[in-house]
Coordinates of C-alpha atoms and ligand atoms in Angstrom, one line a residue:
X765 CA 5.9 42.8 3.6
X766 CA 8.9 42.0 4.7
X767 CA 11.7 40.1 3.2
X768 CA 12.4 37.8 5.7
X769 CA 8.5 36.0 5.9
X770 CA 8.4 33.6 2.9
X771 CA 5.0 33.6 1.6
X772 CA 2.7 30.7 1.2
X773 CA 3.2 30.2 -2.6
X774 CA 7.4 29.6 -1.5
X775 CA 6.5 27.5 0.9
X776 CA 4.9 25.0 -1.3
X777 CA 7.1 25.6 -4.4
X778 CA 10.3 24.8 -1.6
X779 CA 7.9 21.8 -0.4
X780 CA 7.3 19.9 -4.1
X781 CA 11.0 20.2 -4.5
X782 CA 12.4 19.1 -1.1
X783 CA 9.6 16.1 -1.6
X784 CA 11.3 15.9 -5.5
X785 CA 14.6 15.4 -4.0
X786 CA 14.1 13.1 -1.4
X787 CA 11.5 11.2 -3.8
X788 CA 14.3 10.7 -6.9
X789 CA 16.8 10.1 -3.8
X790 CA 14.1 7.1 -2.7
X791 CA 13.1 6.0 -6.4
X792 CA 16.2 6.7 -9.3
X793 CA 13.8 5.3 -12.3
X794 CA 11.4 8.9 -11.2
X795 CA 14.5 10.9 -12.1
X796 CA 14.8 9.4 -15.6
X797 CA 11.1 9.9 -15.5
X798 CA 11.5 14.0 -15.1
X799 CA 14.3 13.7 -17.4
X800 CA 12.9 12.7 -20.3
X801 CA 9.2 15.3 -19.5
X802 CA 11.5 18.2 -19.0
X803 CA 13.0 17.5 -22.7
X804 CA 9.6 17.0 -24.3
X805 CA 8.5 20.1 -22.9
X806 CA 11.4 22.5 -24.0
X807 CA 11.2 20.8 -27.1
X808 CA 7.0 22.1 -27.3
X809 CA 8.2 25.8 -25.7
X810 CA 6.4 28.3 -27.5
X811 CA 2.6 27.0 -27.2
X812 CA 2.4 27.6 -23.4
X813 CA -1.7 28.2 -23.5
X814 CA -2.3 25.4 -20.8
X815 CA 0.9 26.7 -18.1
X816 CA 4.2 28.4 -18.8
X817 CA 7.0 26.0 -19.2
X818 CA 8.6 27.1 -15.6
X819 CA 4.5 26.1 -14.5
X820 CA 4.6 22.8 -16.4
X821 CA 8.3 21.9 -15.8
X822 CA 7.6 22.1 -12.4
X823 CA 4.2 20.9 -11.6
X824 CA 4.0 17.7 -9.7
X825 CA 1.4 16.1 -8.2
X826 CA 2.3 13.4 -4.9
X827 CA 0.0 10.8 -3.7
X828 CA -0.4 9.9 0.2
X829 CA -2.7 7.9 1.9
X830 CA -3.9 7.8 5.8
X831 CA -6.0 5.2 7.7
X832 CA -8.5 7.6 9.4
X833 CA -10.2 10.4 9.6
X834 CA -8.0 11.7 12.3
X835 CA -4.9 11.4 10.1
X836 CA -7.0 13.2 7.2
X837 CA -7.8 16.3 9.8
X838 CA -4.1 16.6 10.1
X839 CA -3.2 16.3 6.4
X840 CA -5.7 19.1 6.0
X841 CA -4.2 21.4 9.2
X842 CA -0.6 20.2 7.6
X843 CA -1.5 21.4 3.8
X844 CA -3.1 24.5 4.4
X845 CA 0.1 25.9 5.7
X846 CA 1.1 25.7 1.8
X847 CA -2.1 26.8 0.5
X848 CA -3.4 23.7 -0.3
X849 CA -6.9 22.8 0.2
X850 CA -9.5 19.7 -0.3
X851 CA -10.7 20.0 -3.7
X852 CA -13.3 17.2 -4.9
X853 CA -14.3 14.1 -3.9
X854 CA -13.4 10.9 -5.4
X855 CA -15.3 7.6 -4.8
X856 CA -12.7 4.7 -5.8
X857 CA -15.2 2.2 -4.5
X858 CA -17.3 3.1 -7.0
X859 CA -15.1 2.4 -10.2
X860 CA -14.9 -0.6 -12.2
X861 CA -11.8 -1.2 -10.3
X862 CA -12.9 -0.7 -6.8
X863 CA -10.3 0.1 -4.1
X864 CA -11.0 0.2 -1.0
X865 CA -10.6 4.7 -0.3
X866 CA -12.5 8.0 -0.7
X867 CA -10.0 10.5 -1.8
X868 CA -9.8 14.4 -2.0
X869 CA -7.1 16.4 -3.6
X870 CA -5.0 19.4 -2.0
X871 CA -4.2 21.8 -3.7
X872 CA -4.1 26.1 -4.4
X873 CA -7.5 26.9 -5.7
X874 CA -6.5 30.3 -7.3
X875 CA -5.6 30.9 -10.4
X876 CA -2.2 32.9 -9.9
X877 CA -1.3 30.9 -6.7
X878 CA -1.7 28.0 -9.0
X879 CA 0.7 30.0 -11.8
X880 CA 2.9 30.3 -8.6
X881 CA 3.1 26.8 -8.0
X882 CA 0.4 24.4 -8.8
X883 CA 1.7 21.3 -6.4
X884 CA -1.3 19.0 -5.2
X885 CA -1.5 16.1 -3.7
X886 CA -3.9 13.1 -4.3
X887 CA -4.8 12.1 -0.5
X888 CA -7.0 8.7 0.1
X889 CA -8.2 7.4 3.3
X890 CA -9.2 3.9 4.2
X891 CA -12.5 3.2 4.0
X892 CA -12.6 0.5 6.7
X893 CA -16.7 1.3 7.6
X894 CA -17.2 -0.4 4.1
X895 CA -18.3 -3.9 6.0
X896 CA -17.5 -5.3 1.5
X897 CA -13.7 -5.1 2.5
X898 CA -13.7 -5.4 6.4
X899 CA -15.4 -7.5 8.7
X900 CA -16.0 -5.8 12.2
X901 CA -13.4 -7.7 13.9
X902 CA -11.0 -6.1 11.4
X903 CA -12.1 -2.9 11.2
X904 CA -11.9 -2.6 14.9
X905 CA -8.3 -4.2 15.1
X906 CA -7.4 -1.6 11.9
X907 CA -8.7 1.4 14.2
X908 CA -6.8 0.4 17.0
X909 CA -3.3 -0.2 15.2
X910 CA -4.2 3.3 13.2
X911 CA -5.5 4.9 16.4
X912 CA -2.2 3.9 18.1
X913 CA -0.4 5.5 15.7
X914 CA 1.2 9.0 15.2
X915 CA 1.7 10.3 11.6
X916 CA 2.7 13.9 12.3
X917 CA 4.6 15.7 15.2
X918 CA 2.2 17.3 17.3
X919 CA 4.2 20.5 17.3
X920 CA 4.6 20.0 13.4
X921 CA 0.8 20.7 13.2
X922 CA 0.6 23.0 15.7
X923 CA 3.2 24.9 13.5
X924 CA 1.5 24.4 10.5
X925 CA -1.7 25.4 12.2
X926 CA 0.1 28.8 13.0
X927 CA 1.4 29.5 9.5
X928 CA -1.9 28.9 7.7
X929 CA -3.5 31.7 9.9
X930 CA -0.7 34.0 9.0
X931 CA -0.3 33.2 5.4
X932 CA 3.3 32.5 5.8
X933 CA 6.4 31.8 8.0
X934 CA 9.0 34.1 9.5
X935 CA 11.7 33.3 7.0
X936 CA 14.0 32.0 9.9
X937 CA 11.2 29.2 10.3
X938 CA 10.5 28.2 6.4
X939 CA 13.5 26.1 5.5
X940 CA 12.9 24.0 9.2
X941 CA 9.5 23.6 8.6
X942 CA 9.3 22.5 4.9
X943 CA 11.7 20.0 5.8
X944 CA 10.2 18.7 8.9
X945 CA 6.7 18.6 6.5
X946 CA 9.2 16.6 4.0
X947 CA 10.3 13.7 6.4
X948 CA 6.9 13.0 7.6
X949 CA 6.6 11.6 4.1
X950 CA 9.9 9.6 3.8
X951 CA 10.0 5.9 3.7
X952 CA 9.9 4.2 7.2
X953 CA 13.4 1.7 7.9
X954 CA 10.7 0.6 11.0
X955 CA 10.5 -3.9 10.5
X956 CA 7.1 -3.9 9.4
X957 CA 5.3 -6.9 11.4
X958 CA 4.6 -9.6 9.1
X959 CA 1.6 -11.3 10.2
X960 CA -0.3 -8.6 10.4
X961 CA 1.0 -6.6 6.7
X962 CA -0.2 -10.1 5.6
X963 CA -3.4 -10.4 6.7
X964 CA -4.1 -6.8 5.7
X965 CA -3.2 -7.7 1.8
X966 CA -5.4 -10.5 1.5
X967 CA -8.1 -8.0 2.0
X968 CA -6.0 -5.3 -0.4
X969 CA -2.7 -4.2 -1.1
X970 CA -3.6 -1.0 -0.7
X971 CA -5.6 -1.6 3.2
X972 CA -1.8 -3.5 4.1
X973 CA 0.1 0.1 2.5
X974 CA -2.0 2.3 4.6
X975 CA -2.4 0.1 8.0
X976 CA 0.1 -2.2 7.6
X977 CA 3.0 0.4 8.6
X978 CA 3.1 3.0 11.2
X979 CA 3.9 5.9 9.1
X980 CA 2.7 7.3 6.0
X981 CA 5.0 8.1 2.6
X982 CA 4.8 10.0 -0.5
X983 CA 3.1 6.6 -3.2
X984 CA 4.5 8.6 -6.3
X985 CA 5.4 12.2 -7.4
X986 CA 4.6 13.1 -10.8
X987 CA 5.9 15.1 -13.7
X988 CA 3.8 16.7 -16.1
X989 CA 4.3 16.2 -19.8
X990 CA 3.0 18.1 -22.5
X991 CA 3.4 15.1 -25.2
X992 CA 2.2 11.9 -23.2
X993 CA 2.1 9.6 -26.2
X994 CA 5.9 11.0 -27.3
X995 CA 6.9 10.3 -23.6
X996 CA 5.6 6.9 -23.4
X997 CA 7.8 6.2 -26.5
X998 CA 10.6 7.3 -25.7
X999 CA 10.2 5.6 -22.3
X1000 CA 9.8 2.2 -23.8
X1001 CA 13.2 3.4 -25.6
X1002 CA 15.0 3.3 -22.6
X1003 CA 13.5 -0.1 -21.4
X1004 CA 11.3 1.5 -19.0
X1005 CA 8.1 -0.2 -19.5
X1006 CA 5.1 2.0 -18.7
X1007 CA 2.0 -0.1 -17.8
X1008 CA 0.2 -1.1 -21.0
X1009 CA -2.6 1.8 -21.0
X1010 CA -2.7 5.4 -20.9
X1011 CA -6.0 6.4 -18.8
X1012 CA -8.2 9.2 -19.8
X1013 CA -9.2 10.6 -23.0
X1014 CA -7.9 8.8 -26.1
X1015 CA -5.1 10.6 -28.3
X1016 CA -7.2 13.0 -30.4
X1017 CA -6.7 15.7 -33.2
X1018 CA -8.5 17.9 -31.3
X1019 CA -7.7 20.0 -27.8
X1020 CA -6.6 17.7 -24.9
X1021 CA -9.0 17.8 -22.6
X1022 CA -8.8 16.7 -18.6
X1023 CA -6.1 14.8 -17.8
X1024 CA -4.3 11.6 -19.3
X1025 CA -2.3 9.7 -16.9
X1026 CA 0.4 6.5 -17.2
X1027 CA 2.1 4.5 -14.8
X1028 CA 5.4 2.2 -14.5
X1029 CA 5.4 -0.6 -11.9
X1030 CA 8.4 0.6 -9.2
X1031 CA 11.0 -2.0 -8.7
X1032 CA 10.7 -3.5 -4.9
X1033 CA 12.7 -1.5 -2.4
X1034 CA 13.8 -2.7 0.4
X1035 CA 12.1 -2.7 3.5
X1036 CA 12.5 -4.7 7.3
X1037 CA 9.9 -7.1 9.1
X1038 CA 9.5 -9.0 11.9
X1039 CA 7.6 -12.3 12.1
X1040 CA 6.2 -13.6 14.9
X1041 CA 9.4 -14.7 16.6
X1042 CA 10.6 -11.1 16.5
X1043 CA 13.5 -11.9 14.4
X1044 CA 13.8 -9.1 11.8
X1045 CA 15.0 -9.5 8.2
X1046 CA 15.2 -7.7 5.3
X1047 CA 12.4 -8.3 2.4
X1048 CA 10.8 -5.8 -0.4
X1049 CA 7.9 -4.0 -1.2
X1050 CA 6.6 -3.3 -4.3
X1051 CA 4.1 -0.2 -3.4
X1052 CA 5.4 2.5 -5.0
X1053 CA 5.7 3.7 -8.3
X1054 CA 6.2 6.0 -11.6
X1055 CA 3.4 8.2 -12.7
X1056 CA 3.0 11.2 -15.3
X1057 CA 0.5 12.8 -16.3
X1058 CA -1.0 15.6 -19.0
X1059 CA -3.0 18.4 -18.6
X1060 CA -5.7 19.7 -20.8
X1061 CA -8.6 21.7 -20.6
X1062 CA -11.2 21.7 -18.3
X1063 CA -14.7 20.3 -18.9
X1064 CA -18.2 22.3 -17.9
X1065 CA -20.8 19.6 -16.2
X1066 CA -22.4 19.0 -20.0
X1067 CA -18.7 18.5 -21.0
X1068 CA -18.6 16.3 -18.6
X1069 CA -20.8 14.1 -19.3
X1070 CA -19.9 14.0 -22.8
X1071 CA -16.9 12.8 -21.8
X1072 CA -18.4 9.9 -20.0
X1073 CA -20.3 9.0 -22.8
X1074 CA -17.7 9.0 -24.9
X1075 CA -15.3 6.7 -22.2
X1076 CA -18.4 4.5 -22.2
X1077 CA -18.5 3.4 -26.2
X1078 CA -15.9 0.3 -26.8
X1079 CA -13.1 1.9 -29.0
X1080 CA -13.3 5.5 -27.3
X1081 CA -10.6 6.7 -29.5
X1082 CA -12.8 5.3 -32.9
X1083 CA -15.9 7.1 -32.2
X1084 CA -14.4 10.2 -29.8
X1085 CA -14.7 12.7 -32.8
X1086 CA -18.5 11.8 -32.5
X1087 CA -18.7 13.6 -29.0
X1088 CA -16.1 16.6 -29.3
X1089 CA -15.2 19.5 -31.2
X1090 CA -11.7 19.2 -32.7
X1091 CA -10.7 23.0 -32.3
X1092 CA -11.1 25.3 -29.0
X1093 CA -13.7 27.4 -30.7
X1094 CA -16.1 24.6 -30.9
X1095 CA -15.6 23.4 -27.3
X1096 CA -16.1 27.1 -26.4
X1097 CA -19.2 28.0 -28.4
X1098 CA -20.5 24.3 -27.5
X1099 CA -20.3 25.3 -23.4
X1100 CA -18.1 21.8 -23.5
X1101 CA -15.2 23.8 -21.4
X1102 CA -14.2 26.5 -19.6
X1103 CA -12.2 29.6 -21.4
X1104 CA -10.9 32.7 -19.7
X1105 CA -14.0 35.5 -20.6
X1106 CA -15.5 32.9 -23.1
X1107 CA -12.0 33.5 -25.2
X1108 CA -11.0 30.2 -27.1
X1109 CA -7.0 31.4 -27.0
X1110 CA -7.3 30.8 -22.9
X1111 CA -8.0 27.4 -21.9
X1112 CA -8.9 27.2 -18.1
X1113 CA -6.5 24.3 -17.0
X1114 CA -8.2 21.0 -15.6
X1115 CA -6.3 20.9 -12.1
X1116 CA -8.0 17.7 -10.6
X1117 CA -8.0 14.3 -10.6
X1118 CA -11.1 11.3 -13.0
X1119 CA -11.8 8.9 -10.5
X1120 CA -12.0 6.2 -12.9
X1121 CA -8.0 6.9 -14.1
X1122 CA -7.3 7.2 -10.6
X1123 CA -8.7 3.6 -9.8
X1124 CA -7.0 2.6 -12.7
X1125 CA -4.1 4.0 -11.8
X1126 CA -3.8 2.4 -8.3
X1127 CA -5.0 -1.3 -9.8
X1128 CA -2.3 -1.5 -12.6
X1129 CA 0.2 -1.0 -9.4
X1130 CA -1.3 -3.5 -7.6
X1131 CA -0.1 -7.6 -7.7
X1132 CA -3.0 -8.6 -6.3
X1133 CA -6.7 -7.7 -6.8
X1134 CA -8.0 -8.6 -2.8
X1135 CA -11.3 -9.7 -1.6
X1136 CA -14.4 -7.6 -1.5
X1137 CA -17.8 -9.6 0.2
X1138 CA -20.9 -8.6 -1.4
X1139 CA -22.2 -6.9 1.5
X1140 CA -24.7 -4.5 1.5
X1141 CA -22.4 -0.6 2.1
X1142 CA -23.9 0.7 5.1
X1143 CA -20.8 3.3 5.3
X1144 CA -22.0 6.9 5.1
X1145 CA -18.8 8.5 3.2
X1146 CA -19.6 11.7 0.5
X1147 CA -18.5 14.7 -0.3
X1148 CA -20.2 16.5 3.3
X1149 CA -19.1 13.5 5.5
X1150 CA -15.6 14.6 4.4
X1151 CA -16.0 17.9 5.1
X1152 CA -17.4 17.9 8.3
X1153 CA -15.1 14.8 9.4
X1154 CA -11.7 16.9 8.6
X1155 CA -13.2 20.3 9.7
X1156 CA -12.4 21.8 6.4
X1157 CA -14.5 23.2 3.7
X1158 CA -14.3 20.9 0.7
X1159 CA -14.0 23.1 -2.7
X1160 CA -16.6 21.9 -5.6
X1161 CA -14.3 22.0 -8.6
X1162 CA -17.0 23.4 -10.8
X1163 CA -17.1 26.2 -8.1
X1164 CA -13.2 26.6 -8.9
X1165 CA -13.3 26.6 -12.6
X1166 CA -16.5 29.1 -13.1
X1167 CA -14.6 31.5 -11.0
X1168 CA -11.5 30.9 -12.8
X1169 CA -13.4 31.2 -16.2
X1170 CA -14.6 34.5 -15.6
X1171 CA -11.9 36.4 -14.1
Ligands
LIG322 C1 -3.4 7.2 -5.9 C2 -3.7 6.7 -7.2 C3 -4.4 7.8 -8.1 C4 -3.9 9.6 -9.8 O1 -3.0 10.4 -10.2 O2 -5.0 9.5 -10.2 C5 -3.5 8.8 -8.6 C6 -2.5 6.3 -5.1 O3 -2.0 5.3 -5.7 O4 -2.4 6.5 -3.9 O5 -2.4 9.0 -8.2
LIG323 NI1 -1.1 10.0 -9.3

């Protein structure tokens, strides 16, 4: 191959860190945040069984979030270009803290394209056929304003469409198009029209984010940590205050396991609307905001739902010795998780997302709860729905981590 076409892998590893810069540009508290994970982890260099420390230091994951199918379709054509694809399918209707999406998550599905550069992307989509959060009249004005809108360059698409199919860009083409991919996810200066951002957050926060606006922007980038508890210390040390839980599995003696996420509440930024007059001044949002995350290993289906059960008892960390092994040879020889060739030295990383610490996630950022009806859901959405709506095959992560397991 020659030298001047830059791979796929480059392109996304040039992607997470144009969206890195622009993001700490956008948000300075996310800079302190990447600050304080890159020290924890060269302090913890030397174990590097779940991700070298270049892997860990820089593995990010973004969040994003369209209003349609349409706009999903395009994420999908967009992502591919840098190797990443749907992965999962995440009700957050269905948690205890319902939001109103269905989400997937984009990212490289094999294993040394995720050594490479593991960058994924938690994507949700309104879910405005759900008649508990939107009312026809609604949905159908949503549609319209979403319908109307245009998230991505044509010719961006169209590019990215050409790239996927040849695994890469001429390397005169990379740098252009990972920066156009970048500013399609940059905060819009457009006035944001206030009646109808209002309306919208009375039904959610999140419906007014997505539909509310005409364009679409990175929600948070985050770092991964190999010390979560030690981060969220030192943190609070520097009068950052992370929100008052960490989600997933409790701190335990034993192997982490999944993934174990916290959040701090982003100050408002500054952002333009325009009332009904048409006179335009400047107010704030608070939408966005801080997230990190670690990484442990992944679960089988049995581990699974071990792991539910053991979220389910009222002092999870009290009883969670009762459900897991505390050293990699009992998760291995118990078929709890996945191991490289069954060996209990080579953990199979968890790469997704827990729906539950997802809602979570998007609730503790949120200053108001919204309105859901009880309705009856009449809304077809699932894991084929998805699939056949974006055109894309959707990956079953248990598909991912077999594979992975016995390579
Ligand atoms: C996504 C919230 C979920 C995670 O890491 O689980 C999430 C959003 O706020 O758009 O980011
Ligand atoms: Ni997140």
């Amino acid at each position: 191959m020659s030298t001047n076409f830059t791979q796929t892998w480059r392109l996304r590893a040039g992607f997470a860190a144009a969206l890195s810069r622009m993001y700490g540009a956008e948000v300075p508290a996310y800079t302190t945040l990447v600050d304080v994970a890159t020290t924890i982890n060269r302090e913890h260099s030397g174990d590097e069984r779940l991700g070298s420390l270049n892997r860990v230091t820089a593995e990010r994951h973004g969040a994003i979030r369209v209003g349609s199918v349409r706009e999903l379709a395009q994420v999908a054509d967009l992502f591919a270009a840098f190797g990443m694809y749907p992965v999962g399918y995440y009700d957050l209707r269905e948690a205890a803290s319902s939001v109103p999406v269905v989400s997937t998550a984009f990212r490289p599905i094999d294993a040394d394209e995720l050594a490479h550069n593991p960058f994924r992307v938690f994507t949700s989509m309104l879910a405005t056929a759900d008649r508990r959060f939107f009312s026809d009249d609604l949905r159908s004005r949503v549609e319209r304003f979403v319908g109307e809108r245009q998230l991505f360059d044509p010719a961006l698409i169209a590019d990215a469409r050409r790239i996927a199919a040849a695994g890469g860009a001429p390397g005169t083409e990379a740098d252009d198009f990972v920066a156009r991919a970048t500013a399609a996810f940059e905060l819009s200066r457009e006035p944001i029209d206030t009646g109808w951002y209002t309306e919208l957050s009375q039904v959610s926060a999140v419906a007014a984010d997505i539909a509310g606006v005409r364009s679409t922007h990175i929600n948070h980038l985050t770092p991964r940590v190999v010390d979560i508890d030690e981060l969220y210390r030192r943190m609070g040390a520097k009068g950052i205050v992370m929100n008052g839980t960490i989600e997933g599995p409790p701190p335990c003696d034993g192997p982490d396991v999944l993934l174990r996420q916290t959040s701090f509440r982003a100050l408002g930024e500054p952002r333009w609307f325009r009332d009904a007059e048409g006179t335009v001044t400047q107010g704030s949002l608070r939408v966005r905001f801080g997230e990190v995350e670690a990484r442990g290993v992944a679960l089988t289906p049995t581990g699974r739902q071990r792991y539910d059960a053991a979220m389910a008892e009222p002092d999870p960390a009290a009883t969670w010795s009762r459900y897991f092994p505390t050293t990699d040879a009992g998760l291995a020889a118990s078929g709890l998780a996945y191991y490289r060739g069954g060996d209990p030295a080579k953990p199979v990383v968890y790469e997704d997302f827990l729906p539950a610490s997802a809602a979570g996630i998007f609730r503790s950022n949120l200053d108001t709860d919204g309105t859901a009806v009880v309705a009856p859901d009449e809304s077809d959405y699932s894991l084929d729905w998805m699939a056949n709506a974006i055109g894309h095959h959707v990956h079953d992560p248990y598909d991912l981590y077999e594979k992975a397991a016995s390579s």
